[in-house]
């Protein structure tokens, strides 16, 4: 897990990033900001770090896979090696972001670069560099002691638009990088790919997350194309998949196929779909890996177990599939489900 409760902001610089596609300018500061007020320091720390709650790590890459050529990797390395170069490299980062801002839909905003002295990650304390962009402002009202009302706009410290935390760990593999991107999908690739140029690390979180995504997509998009299955059958398969990941510490694809899929034809179909999924998403083989509890919790939010019948009924399916029967009533001309149970509450 990530613990930033004891960290301090050693330095922070701010710049304004316009959109050159909209003839907006780049405005650079001449020196780091002075943050002497403890309350402001605490608010900045909350704004910068409170959104980094999940250990979903990325690493720097480049077009030829040589991450050492990635400009942000080089700027970060310079700062870690020579902290006195912090502001100079914050300017380099601002210029790089401005150059990457090519789509007219990308909003202008303030860029903050921060240097943190201690971030606790997996029982290890490391320095970190934060890159944060504020694109949206909110209106607020303020009542003075004289009971006069004024209006202004500012940043909601609980809503970070775009963020990146570069941990001074595993430099030889392209650093460990965390990302926040809460802006709409129209510029979803901009922050992660055009500016940062990062790729998911080959670790437990991404393996678990990707395999559960694969399973969900297969059940929703492919299973009914090849086999005669009901909506209840799909939900049952998703439930068994979730139970498998929740009950295991180590993942075995062979064990998953037997325990969850069972049928030989379904297993073959799943393998074919999985091969295409991994090729399309440029993923490493996922035959055996440690299961990430955090990734399972994330996917649990989208593994739906609700059977919706017209606009009249929602049936939540959590138990045995054998206790549900589907049929068709020829008199009414309607489908029906029959549920078996011992008691109601």
mmCIF file of C-alpha atoms in Angstrom:
data_model
loop_
_atom_site.group_PDB
_atom_site.id
_atom_site.type_symbol
_atom_site.label_atom_id
_atom_site.label_comp_id
_atom_site.label_asym_id
_atom_site.label_seq_id
_atom_site.Cartn_x
_atom_site.Cartn_y
_atom_site.Cartn_z
ATOM 1 C CA UNK A 1 0.000 0.000 0.000
ATOM 2 C CA UNK A 2 0.959 3.668 -0.353
ATOM 3 C CA UNK A 3 1.396 5.810 2.762
ATOM 4 C CA UNK A 4 2.112 9.518 2.339
ATOM 5 C CA UNK A 5 1.002 10.613 5.822
ATOM 6 C CA UNK A 6 4.525 11.493 6.970
ATOM 7 C CA UNK A 7 5.854 12.987 3.756
ATOM 8 C CA UNK A 8 6.904 16.603 3.355
ATOM 9 C CA UNK A 9 6.939 18.745 0.236
ATOM 10 C CA UNK A 10 10.562 19.803 -0.087
ATOM 11 C CA UNK A 11 10.083 21.948 -3.200
ATOM 12 C CA UNK A 12 7.208 22.877 -5.483
ATOM 13 C CA UNK A 13 7.167 24.895 -8.704
ATOM 14 C CA UNK A 14 4.167 26.070 -10.708
ATOM 15 C CA UNK A 15 3.800 26.930 -14.400
ATOM 16 C CA UNK A 16 0.870 27.656 -16.704
ATOM 17 C CA UNK A 17 0.337 25.334 -19.664
ATOM 18 C CA UNK A 18 -1.788 26.697 -22.478
ATOM 19 C CA UNK A 19 -2.826 24.776 -25.562
ATOM 20 C CA UNK A 20 -0.717 25.694 -28.613
ATOM 21 C CA UNK A 21 -3.434 24.234 -30.863
ATOM 22 C CA UNK A 22 -5.674 27.020 -29.547
ATOM 23 C CA UNK A 23 -2.936 29.693 -29.711
ATOM 24 C CA UNK A 24 -2.554 29.687 -25.915
ATOM 25 C CA UNK A 25 0.808 30.454 -24.370
ATOM 26 C CA UNK A 26 3.213 28.725 -22.005
ATOM 27 C CA UNK A 27 4.018 30.794 -18.903
ATOM 28 C CA UNK A 28 6.986 29.738 -16.804
ATOM 29 C CA UNK A 29 7.858 30.786 -13.260
ATOM 30 C CA UNK A 30 11.367 31.924 -12.393
ATOM 31 C CA UNK A 31 11.758 30.117 -9.072
ATOM 32 C CA UNK A 32 10.060 27.542 -6.842
ATOM 33 C CA UNK A 33 7.073 28.619 -4.772
ATOM 34 C CA UNK A 34 7.584 29.498 -1.124
ATOM 35 C CA UNK A 35 5.148 27.529 1.013
ATOM 36 C CA UNK A 36 5.734 28.698 4.572
ATOM 37 C CA UNK A 37 2.165 28.405 5.831
ATOM 38 C CA UNK A 38 1.644 24.988 7.454
ATOM 39 C CA UNK A 39 -2.048 24.922 6.552
ATOM 40 C CA UNK A 40 -1.263 25.591 2.881
ATOM 41 C CA UNK A 41 1.388 22.864 3.036
ATOM 42 C CA UNK A 42 -1.152 20.366 4.391
ATOM 43 C CA UNK A 43 -3.761 21.335 1.796
ATOM 44 C CA UNK A 44 -1.238 20.953 -1.021
ATOM 45 C CA UNK A 45 -0.215 17.546 0.280
ATOM 46 C CA UNK A 46 -3.863 16.471 0.349
ATOM 47 C CA UNK A 47 -4.448 17.809 -3.158
ATOM 48 C CA UNK A 48 -1.331 16.200 -4.583
ATOM 49 C CA UNK A 49 -1.389 12.794 -2.901
ATOM 50 C CA UNK A 50 -4.849 11.805 -1.647
ATOM 51 C CA UNK A 51 -5.879 10.269 -4.993
ATOM 52 C CA UNK A 52 -2.987 7.790 -5.098
ATOM 53 C CA UNK A 53 -4.594 4.924 -3.196
ATOM 54 C CA UNK A 54 -4.107 1.881 -5.435
ATOM 55 C CA UNK A 55 -0.744 0.201 -6.183
ATOM 56 C CA UNK A 56 -1.303 0.266 -9.949
ATOM 57 C CA UNK A 57 2.269 0.794 -11.098
ATOM 58 C CA UNK A 58 3.536 1.852 -14.495
ATOM 59 C CA UNK A 59 7.045 2.272 -15.846
ATOM 60 C CA UNK A 60 8.568 4.631 -18.396
ATOM 61 C CA UNK A 61 8.982 3.424 -21.952
ATOM 62 C CA UNK A 62 9.810 4.892 -25.361
ATOM 63 C CA UNK A 63 9.041 4.212 -29.015
ATOM 64 C CA UNK A 64 11.937 1.748 -29.306
ATOM 65 C CA UNK A 65 11.388 0.354 -25.761
ATOM 66 C CA UNK A 66 14.558 2.104 -24.517
ATOM 67 C CA UNK A 67 13.097 3.971 -21.539
ATOM 68 C CA UNK A 68 16.362 5.870 -20.965
ATOM 69 C CA UNK A 69 15.436 7.991 -24.004
ATOM 70 C CA UNK A 70 12.151 9.080 -22.421
ATOM 71 C CA UNK A 71 12.530 12.818 -21.614
ATOM 72 C CA UNK A 72 10.550 12.606 -18.361
ATOM 73 C CA UNK A 73 12.675 9.678 -17.192
ATOM 74 C CA UNK A 74 15.781 11.806 -17.785
ATOM 75 C CA UNK A 75 14.337 14.886 -16.040
ATOM 76 C CA UNK A 76 13.313 12.776 -13.031
ATOM 77 C CA UNK A 77 16.712 11.091 -12.848
ATOM 78 C CA UNK A 78 18.424 14.499 -12.883
ATOM 79 C CA UNK A 79 16.250 15.721 -10.000
ATOM 80 C CA UNK A 80 16.840 12.594 -7.906
ATOM 81 C CA UNK A 81 20.603 12.808 -8.505
ATOM 82 C CA UNK A 82 20.858 16.608 -8.144
ATOM 83 C CA UNK A 83 17.943 18.085 -6.140
ATOM 84 C CA UNK A 84 19.312 21.592 -6.775
ATOM 85 C CA UNK A 85 18.317 21.121 -10.434
ATOM 86 C CA UNK A 86 14.666 20.791 -9.397
ATOM 87 C CA UNK A 87 13.293 24.066 -10.743
ATOM 88 C CA UNK A 88 15.315 23.908 -13.950
ATOM 89 C CA UNK A 89 13.893 20.469 -14.647
ATOM 90 C CA UNK A 90 10.388 21.597 -13.680
ATOM 91 C CA UNK A 91 10.732 24.082 -16.542
ATOM 92 C CA UNK A 92 11.853 21.245 -18.821
ATOM 93 C CA UNK A 93 8.794 19.229 -17.787
ATOM 94 C CA UNK A 94 6.499 22.191 -18.472
ATOM 95 C CA UNK A 95 7.988 22.690 -21.931
ATOM 96 C CA UNK A 96 7.645 18.984 -22.684
ATOM 97 C CA UNK A 97 3.983 19.010 -21.618
ATOM 98 C CA UNK A 98 3.299 22.098 -23.718
ATOM 99 C CA UNK A 99 4.867 20.399 -26.730
ATOM 100 C CA UNK A 100 2.743 17.280 -26.164
ATOM 101 C CA UNK A 101 -0.471 19.314 -25.952
ATOM 102 C CA UNK A 102 -1.546 19.012 -29.566
ATOM 103 C CA UNK A 103 -5.279 18.236 -29.439
ATOM 104 C CA UNK A 104 -7.588 21.291 -29.292
ATOM 105 C CA UNK A 105 -9.817 19.584 -26.693
ATOM 106 C CA UNK A 106 -7.057 19.475 -24.085
ATOM 107 C CA UNK A 107 -7.713 22.152 -21.497
ATOM 108 C CA UNK A 108 -5.183 24.728 -20.393
ATOM 109 C CA UNK A 109 -4.261 24.751 -16.719
ATOM 110 C CA UNK A 110 -1.687 25.089 -13.987
ATOM 111 C CA UNK A 111 1.141 22.572 -13.753
ATOM 112 C CA UNK A 112 2.665 21.801 -10.368
ATOM 113 C CA UNK A 113 5.921 19.916 -9.923
ATOM 114 C CA UNK A 114 6.659 18.764 -6.365
ATOM 115 C CA UNK A 115 9.544 16.979 -4.676
ATOM 116 C CA UNK A 116 8.628 14.739 -1.729
ATOM 117 C CA UNK A 117 11.111 13.492 0.832
ATOM 118 C CA UNK A 118 9.443 10.270 1.913
ATOM 119 C CA UNK A 119 6.690 8.075 0.483
ATOM 120 C CA UNK A 120 6.081 4.715 2.175
ATOM 121 C CA UNK A 121 5.609 1.965 -0.405
ATOM 122 C CA UNK A 122 5.653 -1.744 0.414
ATOM 123 C CA UNK A 123 7.525 -1.200 3.709
ATOM 124 C CA UNK A 124 10.101 0.982 1.980
ATOM 125 C CA UNK A 125 10.582 4.749 2.222
ATOM 126 C CA UNK A 126 11.496 6.489 -1.043
ATOM 127 C CA UNK A 127 11.733 9.998 -2.435
ATOM 128 C CA UNK A 128 9.221 10.937 -5.098
ATOM 129 C CA UNK A 129 8.553 13.540 -7.780
ATOM 130 C CA UNK A 130 4.981 14.584 -8.414
ATOM 131 C CA UNK A 131 3.610 16.090 -11.629
ATOM 132 C CA UNK A 132 0.096 17.511 -11.292
ATOM 133 C CA UNK A 133 -2.112 19.433 -13.694
ATOM 134 C CA UNK A 134 -5.180 21.422 -12.652
ATOM 135 C CA UNK A 135 -7.655 22.010 -15.479
ATOM 136 C CA UNK A 136 -10.987 22.613 -13.748
ATOM 137 C CA UNK A 137 -11.988 25.297 -11.265
ATOM 138 C CA UNK A 138 -14.998 25.405 -8.970
ATOM 139 C CA UNK A 139 -16.954 28.402 -7.748
ATOM 140 C CA UNK A 140 -17.298 29.009 -4.042
ATOM 141 C CA UNK A 141 -18.826 31.563 -1.681
ATOM 142 C CA UNK A 142 -17.149 33.083 1.352
ATOM 143 C CA UNK A 143 -18.858 34.881 4.223
ATOM 144 C CA UNK A 144 -16.743 37.524 5.965
ATOM 145 C CA UNK A 145 -16.828 38.285 9.723
ATOM 146 C CA UNK A 146 -18.815 41.394 8.768
ATOM 147 C CA UNK A 147 -21.431 39.125 7.125
ATOM 148 C CA UNK A 148 -20.713 40.240 3.589
ATOM 149 C CA UNK A 149 -20.632 37.621 0.859
ATOM 150 C CA UNK A 150 -17.986 37.304 -1.840
ATOM 151 C CA UNK A 151 -17.517 34.867 -4.705
ATOM 152 C CA UNK A 152 -14.359 33.390 -6.164
ATOM 153 C CA UNK A 153 -13.120 30.301 -7.937
ATOM 154 C CA UNK A 154 -10.438 27.835 -6.978
ATOM 155 C CA UNK A 155 -9.258 24.237 -6.887
ATOM 156 C CA UNK A 156 -11.167 21.478 -5.153
ATOM 157 C CA UNK A 157 -8.367 19.743 -3.240
ATOM 158 C CA UNK A 158 -10.289 16.445 -3.321
ATOM 159 C CA UNK A 159 -10.410 16.397 -7.143
ATOM 160 C CA UNK A 160 -7.061 16.030 -8.884
ATOM 161 C CA UNK A 161 -7.512 16.263 -12.657
ATOM 162 C CA UNK A 162 -4.231 14.732 -13.792
ATOM 163 C CA UNK A 163 -1.358 13.458 -11.704
ATOM 164 C CA UNK A 164 1.787 11.382 -11.782
ATOM 165 C CA UNK A 165 3.983 10.197 -8.929
ATOM 166 C CA UNK A 166 7.483 9.015 -9.859
ATOM 167 C CA UNK A 167 9.016 6.917 -7.086
ATOM 168 C CA UNK A 168 12.774 6.759 -6.723
ATOM 169 C CA UNK A 169 12.726 2.978 -6.927
ATOM 170 C CA UNK A 170 13.826 0.470 -9.581
ATOM 171 C CA UNK A 171 15.489 3.112 -11.718
ATOM 172 C CA UNK A 172 17.154 0.411 -13.829
ATOM 173 C CA UNK A 173 13.708 -0.791 -14.920
ATOM 174 C CA UNK A 174 12.257 2.639 -15.713
ATOM 175 C CA UNK A 175 11.143 3.717 -12.212
ATOM 176 C CA UNK A 176 7.849 2.895 -10.518
ATOM 177 C CA UNK A 177 5.170 5.359 -11.602
ATOM 178 C CA UNK A 178 1.629 5.962 -10.341
ATOM 179 C CA UNK A 179 -0.970 7.805 -12.410
ATOM 180 C CA UNK A 180 -4.207 9.717 -11.870
ATOM 181 C CA UNK A 181 -6.282 10.821 -14.872
ATOM 182 C CA UNK A 182 -9.833 11.894 -14.062
ATOM 183 C CA UNK A 183 -10.590 13.829 -17.244
ATOM 184 C CA UNK A 184 -13.038 12.680 -19.914
ATOM 185 C CA UNK A 185 -12.092 10.042 -22.456
ATOM 186 C CA UNK A 186 -11.500 12.480 -25.331
ATOM 187 C CA UNK A 187 -7.949 13.081 -24.126
ATOM 188 C CA UNK A 188 -7.494 9.823 -22.193
ATOM 189 C CA UNK A 189 -4.370 8.839 -24.151
ATOM 190 C CA UNK A 190 -2.773 12.251 -23.911
ATOM 191 C CA UNK A 191 -1.565 12.202 -20.293
ATOM 192 C CA UNK A 192 -0.511 8.564 -20.133
ATOM 193 C CA UNK A 193 0.952 8.070 -23.611
ATOM 194 C CA UNK A 194 1.666 11.378 -25.345
ATOM 195 C CA UNK A 195 3.117 13.137 -22.299
ATOM 196 C CA UNK A 196 4.324 10.546 -19.781
ATOM 197 C CA UNK A 197 4.843 7.643 -22.224
ATOM 198 C CA UNK A 198 4.416 4.866 -19.676
ATOM 199 C CA UNK A 199 3.299 1.249 -19.836
ATOM 200 C CA UNK A 200 1.861 -1.067 -17.163
ATOM 201 C CA UNK A 201 4.410 -2.966 -15.117
ATOM 202 C CA UNK A 202 4.383 -6.732 -15.356
ATOM 203 C CA UNK A 203 3.292 -7.274 -11.745
ATOM 204 C CA UNK A 204 0.590 -8.919 -9.626
ATOM 205 C CA UNK A 205 -1.822 -5.989 -9.829
ATOM 206 C CA UNK A 206 -1.805 -5.733 -13.607
ATOM 207 C CA UNK A 207 -1.852 -9.514 -14.160
ATOM 208 C CA UNK A 208 -4.858 -9.893 -11.845
ATOM 209 C CA UNK A 209 -6.630 -6.867 -13.252
ATOM 210 C CA UNK A 210 -6.066 -7.896 -16.865
ATOM 211 C CA UNK A 211 -7.097 -11.530 -16.428
ATOM 212 C CA UNK A 212 -10.297 -10.516 -14.669
ATOM 213 C CA UNK A 213 -11.000 -8.012 -17.468
ATOM 214 C CA UNK A 214 -10.411 -10.797 -19.988
ATOM 215 C CA UNK A 215 -12.839 -13.082 -18.157
ATOM 216 C CA UNK A 216 -15.536 -10.425 -17.934
ATOM 217 C CA UNK A 217 -15.231 -9.482 -21.606
ATOM 218 C CA UNK A 218 -15.316 -13.132 -22.677
ATOM 219 C CA UNK A 219 -18.462 -13.832 -20.674
ATOM 220 C CA UNK A 220 -20.226 -10.701 -21.876
ATOM 221 C CA UNK A 221 -19.120 -10.623 -25.523
ATOM 222 C CA UNK A 222 -18.189 -14.122 -26.668
ATOM 223 C CA UNK A 223 -19.719 -16.886 -24.554
ATOM 224 C CA UNK A 224 -23.277 -16.546 -25.889
ATOM 225 C CA UNK A 225 -21.958 -16.323 -29.462
ATOM 226 C CA UNK A 226 -20.700 -19.907 -29.287
ATOM 227 C CA UNK A 227 -22.832 -21.591 -26.628
ATOM 228 C CA UNK A 228 -26.471 -21.668 -25.588
ATOM 229 C CA UNK A 229 -26.349 -19.846 -22.255
ATOM 230 C CA UNK A 230 -28.803 -17.695 -20.344
ATOM 231 C CA UNK A 231 -28.115 -14.440 -18.575
ATOM 232 C CA UNK A 232 -28.205 -16.391 -15.305
ATOM 233 C CA UNK A 233 -25.503 -18.730 -16.663
ATOM 234 C CA UNK A 234 -23.301 -15.736 -17.447
ATOM 235 C CA UNK A 235 -23.779 -14.286 -13.981
ATOM 236 C CA UNK A 236 -22.992 -17.665 -12.433
ATOM 237 C CA UNK A 237 -19.728 -17.878 -14.376
ATOM 238 C CA UNK A 238 -18.749 -14.363 -13.296
ATOM 239 C CA UNK A 239 -19.592 -15.204 -9.681
ATOM 240 C CA UNK A 240 -17.478 -18.370 -9.805
ATOM 241 C CA UNK A 241 -14.622 -16.363 -11.334
ATOM 242 C CA UNK A 242 -14.824 -13.790 -8.548
ATOM 243 C CA UNK A 243 -14.978 -16.513 -5.877
ATOM 244 C CA UNK A 244 -11.884 -18.131 -7.398
ATOM 245 C CA UNK A 245 -9.833 -14.924 -7.218
ATOM 246 C CA UNK A 246 -11.062 -14.107 -3.716
ATOM 247 C CA UNK A 247 -10.181 -17.538 -2.353
ATOM 248 C CA UNK A 248 -6.683 -17.897 -3.830
ATOM 249 C CA UNK A 249 -3.329 -16.253 -3.181
ATOM 250 C CA UNK A 250 -1.660 -17.633 -6.304
ATOM 251 C CA UNK A 251 -3.282 -17.858 -9.726
ATOM 252 C CA UNK A 252 -2.991 -20.921 -11.950
ATOM 253 C CA UNK A 253 -4.637 -20.694 -15.349
ATOM 254 C CA UNK A 254 -4.894 -24.486 -15.558
ATOM 255 C CA UNK A 255 -6.671 -24.594 -12.195
ATOM 256 C CA UNK A 256 -8.958 -21.706 -13.190
ATOM 257 C CA UNK A 257 -9.987 -23.482 -16.389
ATOM 258 C CA UNK A 258 -10.948 -26.644 -14.507
ATOM 259 C CA UNK A 259 -12.609 -25.046 -11.458
ATOM 260 C CA UNK A 260 -14.424 -22.169 -13.174
ATOM 261 C CA UNK A 261 -14.906 -23.017 -16.858
ATOM 262 C CA UNK A 262 -15.136 -26.790 -16.584
ATOM 263 C CA UNK A 263 -16.398 -27.631 -20.077
ATOM 264 C CA UNK A 264 -13.652 -28.560 -22.566
ATOM 265 C CA UNK A 265 -15.270 -26.650 -25.439
ATOM 266 C CA UNK A 266 -15.643 -23.528 -23.291
ATOM 267 C CA UNK A 267 -11.997 -23.830 -22.210
ATOM 268 C CA UNK A 268 -10.839 -23.987 -25.847
ATOM 269 C CA UNK A 269 -13.042 -21.022 -26.748
ATOM 270 C CA UNK A 270 -11.720 -19.050 -23.777
ATOM 271 C CA UNK A 271 -8.110 -19.781 -24.736
ATOM 272 C CA UNK A 272 -8.667 -18.550 -28.293
ATOM 273 C CA UNK A 273 -10.370 -15.400 -27.047
ATOM 274 C CA UNK A 274 -7.602 -14.889 -24.487
ATOM 275 C CA UNK A 275 -4.850 -15.160 -27.099
ATOM 276 C CA UNK A 276 -6.504 -12.439 -29.180
ATOM 277 C CA UNK A 277 -7.051 -10.316 -26.059
ATOM 278 C CA UNK A 278 -3.372 -10.492 -25.091
ATOM 279 C CA UNK A 279 -2.189 -9.760 -28.632
ATOM 280 C CA UNK A 280 -4.520 -6.769 -28.988
ATOM 281 C CA UNK A 281 -3.485 -5.331 -25.621
ATOM 282 C CA UNK A 282 0.204 -6.260 -25.941
ATOM 283 C CA UNK A 283 0.174 -8.299 -22.721
ATOM 284 C CA UNK A 284 2.605 -10.869 -21.362
ATOM 285 C CA UNK A 285 1.369 -14.457 -20.805
ATOM 286 C CA UNK A 286 -0.773 -14.766 -17.673
ATOM 287 C CA UNK A 287 -0.510 -18.456 -16.780
ATOM 288 C CA UNK A 288 0.727 -18.154 -13.182
ATOM 289 C CA UNK A 289 0.994 -15.102 -10.934
ATOM 290 C CA UNK A 290 0.403 -13.785 -7.443
ATOM 291 C CA UNK A 291 -3.153 -12.505 -7.002
ATOM 292 C CA UNK A 292 -3.477 -8.836 -6.018
ATOM 293 C CA UNK A 293 -6.202 -8.223 -3.432
ATOM 294 C CA UNK A 294 -6.440 -4.570 -4.524
ATOM 295 C CA UNK A 295 -7.038 -5.555 -8.154
ATOM 296 C CA UNK A 296 -9.737 -8.048 -7.127
ATOM 297 C CA UNK A 297 -11.492 -5.327 -5.125
ATOM 298 C CA UNK A 298 -11.373 -3.011 -8.133
ATOM 299 C CA UNK A 299 -12.861 -5.583 -10.496
ATOM 300 C CA UNK A 300 -15.527 -6.555 -7.956
ATOM 301 C CA UNK A 301 -17.145 -3.180 -8.626
ATOM 302 C CA UNK A 302 -17.794 -4.084 -12.271
ATOM 303 C CA UNK A 303 -18.529 -7.810 -11.976
ATOM 304 C CA UNK A 304 -22.315 -7.502 -12.021
ATOM 305 C CA UNK A 305 -24.537 -10.209 -10.517
ATOM 306 C CA UNK A 306 -27.883 -8.580 -11.309
ATOM 307 C CA UNK A 307 -30.433 -10.253 -13.572
ATOM 308 C CA UNK A 308 -32.746 -7.559 -14.982
ATOM 309 C CA UNK A 309 -36.174 -8.698 -16.208
ATOM 310 C CA UNK A 310 -37.911 -6.060 -18.334
ATOM 311 C CA UNK A 311 -38.447 -3.031 -16.076
ATOM 312 C CA UNK A 312 -40.207 -5.008 -13.366
ATOM 313 C CA UNK A 313 -37.631 -7.099 -11.515
ATOM 314 C CA UNK A 314 -33.971 -7.115 -10.511
ATOM 315 C CA UNK A 315 -32.696 -10.475 -9.247
ATOM 316 C CA UNK A 316 -29.374 -10.505 -7.386
ATOM 317 C CA UNK A 317 -27.679 -13.856 -7.916
ATOM 318 C CA UNK A 318 -25.022 -14.844 -5.387
ATOM 319 C CA UNK A 319 -25.706 -18.515 -4.698
ATOM 320 C CA UNK A 320 -25.957 -21.812 -6.519
ATOM 321 C CA UNK A 321 -26.988 -21.772 -10.165
ATOM 322 C CA UNK A 322 -28.887 -25.046 -9.638
ATOM 323 C CA UNK A 323 -31.500 -23.186 -7.568
ATOM 324 C CA UNK A 324 -32.637 -21.161 -10.590
ATOM 325 C CA UNK A 325 -34.680 -22.561 -13.467
ATOM 326 C CA UNK A 326 -35.663 -20.739 -16.648
ATOM 327 C CA UNK A 327 -38.771 -21.622 -18.616
ATOM 328 C CA UNK A 328 -41.405 -20.378 -21.051
ATOM 329 C CA UNK A 329 -45.144 -20.176 -20.320
ATOM 330 C CA UNK A 330 -47.095 -20.894 -23.521
ATOM 331 C CA UNK A 331 -50.349 -19.539 -22.078
ATOM 332 C CA UNK A 332 -49.010 -16.068 -21.304
ATOM 333 C CA UNK A 333 -46.314 -16.141 -23.960
ATOM 334 C CA UNK A 334 -43.729 -15.001 -21.432
ATOM 335 C CA UNK A 335 -40.449 -16.320 -20.088
ATOM 336 C CA UNK A 336 -40.103 -17.052 -16.393
ATOM 337 C CA UNK A 337 -37.527 -17.933 -13.749
ATOM 338 C CA UNK A 338 -38.268 -20.350 -10.904
ATOM 339 C CA UNK A 339 -36.243 -19.822 -7.695
ATOM 340 C CA UNK A 340 -35.791 -22.466 -4.977
ATOM 341 C CA UNK A 341 -35.083 -21.387 -1.381
ATOM 342 C CA UNK A 342 -35.441 -22.533 2.236
ATOM 343 C CA UNK A 343 -36.459 -19.295 3.965
ATOM 344 C CA UNK A 344 -37.075 -15.637 3.268
ATOM 345 C CA UNK A 345 -36.204 -12.542 5.267
#
